[in-house]
Coordinates of C-alpha atoms in Angstrom, one line a residue:
X975 CA 1.7 48.4 -38.9
X976 CA 4.8 47.2 -40.6
X977 CA 4.3 43.9 -42.8
X978 CA 7.2 42.0 -40.0
X979 CA 5.2 43.0 -36.8
X980 CA 1.4 42.0 -38.8
X981 CA 4.0 38.5 -39.2
X982 CA 5.1 38.5 -35.3
X983 CA 1.6 39.1 -33.8
X984 CA 0.2 35.7 -34.6
X985 CA 3.9 34.4 -32.8
X986 CA 3.3 36.6 -30.2
X987 CA -0.4 35.5 -29.3
X988 CA 0.7 31.9 -30.1
X989 CA 3.4 32.2 -27.1
X990 CA 0.8 34.6 -24.7
X991 CA -1.6 31.6 -24.9
X992 CA 0.5 28.5 -25.3
X993 CA 1.9 30.3 -21.8
X994 CA -1.3 30.5 -19.8
X995 CA -2.5 26.9 -20.9
X996 CA 1.0 25.7 -19.3
X997 CA 0.0 27.9 -16.3
X998 CA -3.5 26.6 -16.0
X999 CA -2.0 22.9 -16.2
X1000 CA 0.8 24.1 -13.7
X1001 CA -1.9 24.6 -11.4
X1002 CA -4.2 22.0 -12.1
X1003 CA -1.3 19.5 -11.5
X1004 CA -0.5 21.2 -8.4
X1005 CA -4.1 21.1 -6.8
X1006 CA -4.5 17.4 -8.4
X1007 CA -1.1 16.5 -6.6
X1008 CA -1.6 18.4 -2.9
X1009 CA -5.3 16.7 -3.0
X1010 CA -3.2 13.5 -3.2
X1011 CA -0.8 14.3 -0.6
X1012 CA -3.8 14.7 1.5
X1013 CA -5.5 11.7 0.7
X1014 CA -2.7 9.7 1.1
X1015 CA -2.2 11.1 4.6
X1016 CA -5.6 10.8 6.0
X1017 CA -5.4 7.0 4.5
X1018 CA -2.5 6.5 6.4
X1019 CA -4.1 7.3 9.4
X1020 CA -6.6 5.4 9.1
X1021 CA -4.5 2.5 8.5
X1022 CA -3.2 2.9 11.6
X1023 CA -5.4 0.0 12.9
X1024 CA -3.5 -2.6 10.3
X1025 CA -2.4 -5.5 12.0
X1026 CA 1.2 -4.4 11.0
X1027 CA 1.1 -1.0 12.3
X1028 CA 0.0 -3.0 15.5
X1029 CA 2.3 -5.7 15.7
X1030 CA 5.0 -3.1 16.1
X1031 CA 3.2 -1.7 19.3
X1032 CA 3.5 -5.1 21.1
X1033 CA 6.4 -6.6 23.3
X1034 CA 9.0 -7.8 22.0
X1035 CA 8.7 -11.5 21.2
X1036 CA 12.2 -12.3 23.4
X1037 CA 10.8 -11.0 26.5
X1038 CA 7.6 -13.5 25.6
X1039 CA 9.3 -16.7 24.5
X1040 CA 11.2 -18.8 26.6
X1041 CA 13.7 -21.0 25.7
X1042 CA 11.6 -24.5 25.9
X1043 CA 9.5 -22.7 23.2
X1044 CA 11.9 -22.1 21.0
X1045 CA 12.0 -25.7 19.3
X1046 CA 7.7 -25.6 19.0
X1047 CA 7.8 -21.9 17.3
X1048 CA 11.1 -23.2 15.1
X1049 CA 8.9 -26.1 13.6
X1050 CA 5.3 -23.4 13.7
X1051 CA 7.5 -21.5 11.6
X1052 CA 8.8 -24.1 9.3
X1053 CA 6.2 -25.0 8.2
X1054 CA 4.1 -22.2 7.9
X1055 CA 6.8 -21.6 5.5
X1056 CA 7.0 -25.0 3.7
X1057 CA 3.1 -24.2 3.5
X1058 CA 3.0 -20.7 1.8
X1059 CA 6.8 -20.3 0.8
X1060 CA 6.3 -17.4 2.8
X1061 CA 8.3 -16.9 6.0
X1062 CA 5.5 -16.0 9.0
X1063 CA 4.8 -13.0 10.6
X1064 CA 4.8 -12.5 14.4
X1065 CA 1.7 -10.3 15.9
X1066 CA 3.1 -10.0 19.0
X1067 CA 1.8 -12.5 20.6
X1068 CA 2.0 -15.7 17.9
X1069 CA 2.9 -16.6 14.4
X1070 CA 0.9 -16.0 11.9
X1071 CA 0.9 -17.2 7.9
X1072 CA 2.2 -13.8 6.2
X1073 CA -0.9 -14.2 3.3
X1074 CA -3.3 -14.3 6.1
X1075 CA -1.7 -11.0 8.3
X1076 CA -1.9 -8.8 5.0
X1077 CA -5.4 -10.4 4.4
X1078 CA -6.8 -8.5 7.5
X1079 CA -3.9 -5.7 6.7
X1080 CA -5.5 -5.8 3.0
X1081 CA -9.3 -5.8 4.3
X1082 CA -8.3 -2.7 6.9
X1083 CA -6.9 -0.8 3.9
X1084 CA -10.8 -1.9 2.2
X1085 CA -12.6 0.1 5.1
X1086 CA -10.2 3.0 4.9
X1087 CA -10.8 3.3 1.4
X1088 CA -15.0 3.1 1.5
X1089 CA -14.4 5.6 4.6
X1090 CA -12.2 8.2 2.5
X1091 CA -14.2 7.4 -0.8
X1092 CA -11.3 6.3 -2.0
X1093 CA -12.6 4.1 -5.5
X1094 CA -9.1 3.6 -7.5
X1095 CA -6.1 3.9 -4.7
X1096 CA -3.6 3.6 -7.2
X1097 CA -4.3 6.9 -8.6
X1098 CA -5.8 8.3 -5.9
X1099 CA -3.0 7.6 -3.5
X1100 CA 0.8 8.4 -3.8
X1101 CA 3.7 5.9 -2.2
X1102 CA 3.8 2.5 -1.2
X1103 CA -0.6 2.6 -0.5
X1104 CA -1.1 3.3 -4.0
X1105 CA 0.4 -0.1 -5.4
X1106 CA -2.0 -2.9 -6.3
X1107 CA -1.1 -5.3 -3.3
X1108 CA -2.6 -2.3 -1.4
X1109 CA -6.0 -2.3 -3.5
X1110 CA -8.5 -4.9 -2.4
X1111 CA -10.4 -5.6 -5.8
X1112 CA -6.4 -5.5 -7.5
X1113 CA -6.0 -9.2 -8.9
X1114 CA -3.8 -10.0 -6.1
X1115 CA -6.6 -10.5 -4.0
X1116 CA -9.3 -11.8 -6.1
X1117 CA -8.3 -15.3 -5.7
X1118 CA -6.5 -15.5 -1.9
X1119 CA -5.3 -18.6 -3.1
X1120 CA -3.5 -17.3 -5.9
X1121 CA -0.8 -15.9 -3.7
X1122 CA -0.1 -19.1 -1.8
X1123 CA 0.1 -21.3 -5.0
X1124 CA 2.1 -19.3 -7.0
X1125 CA 4.7 -18.5 -4.0
X1126 CA 5.3 -21.8 -2.9
X1127 CA 8.7 -23.5 -3.8
X1128 CA 9.2 -26.4 -6.3
X1129 CA 10.3 -29.4 -5.3

């Protein structure tokens, strides 16, 4: 064997090992991505019980409200907005404070996390459901009053 071929052998071996490591890392990443996508799909199916999903399935408010009720609903909307700093949500039957509406959705999310054995949703899920606001253990939900007091408009 010549001197040049001896010098190239370690380079060829190093390149081969690097290629194998790169392929293994890619395969492991693809498997993790696939598991995360499947878990997110199962979580989304579970979340179909959440109030924000159910409110979309109820009759439109304009079919339920009478013109004589509009002032009462406007006053109720205004009061909730001034109290929380957030507009209330129509749950299909009545106006509900956004924080209450979302808190119930978070309880559904927590039940889904337990059912699917999700301990770290921000790492195990993808998309919107990986955000901290959907994690029942995030700082957003530790103090239920913190959200309404930090978002209350200042006078």
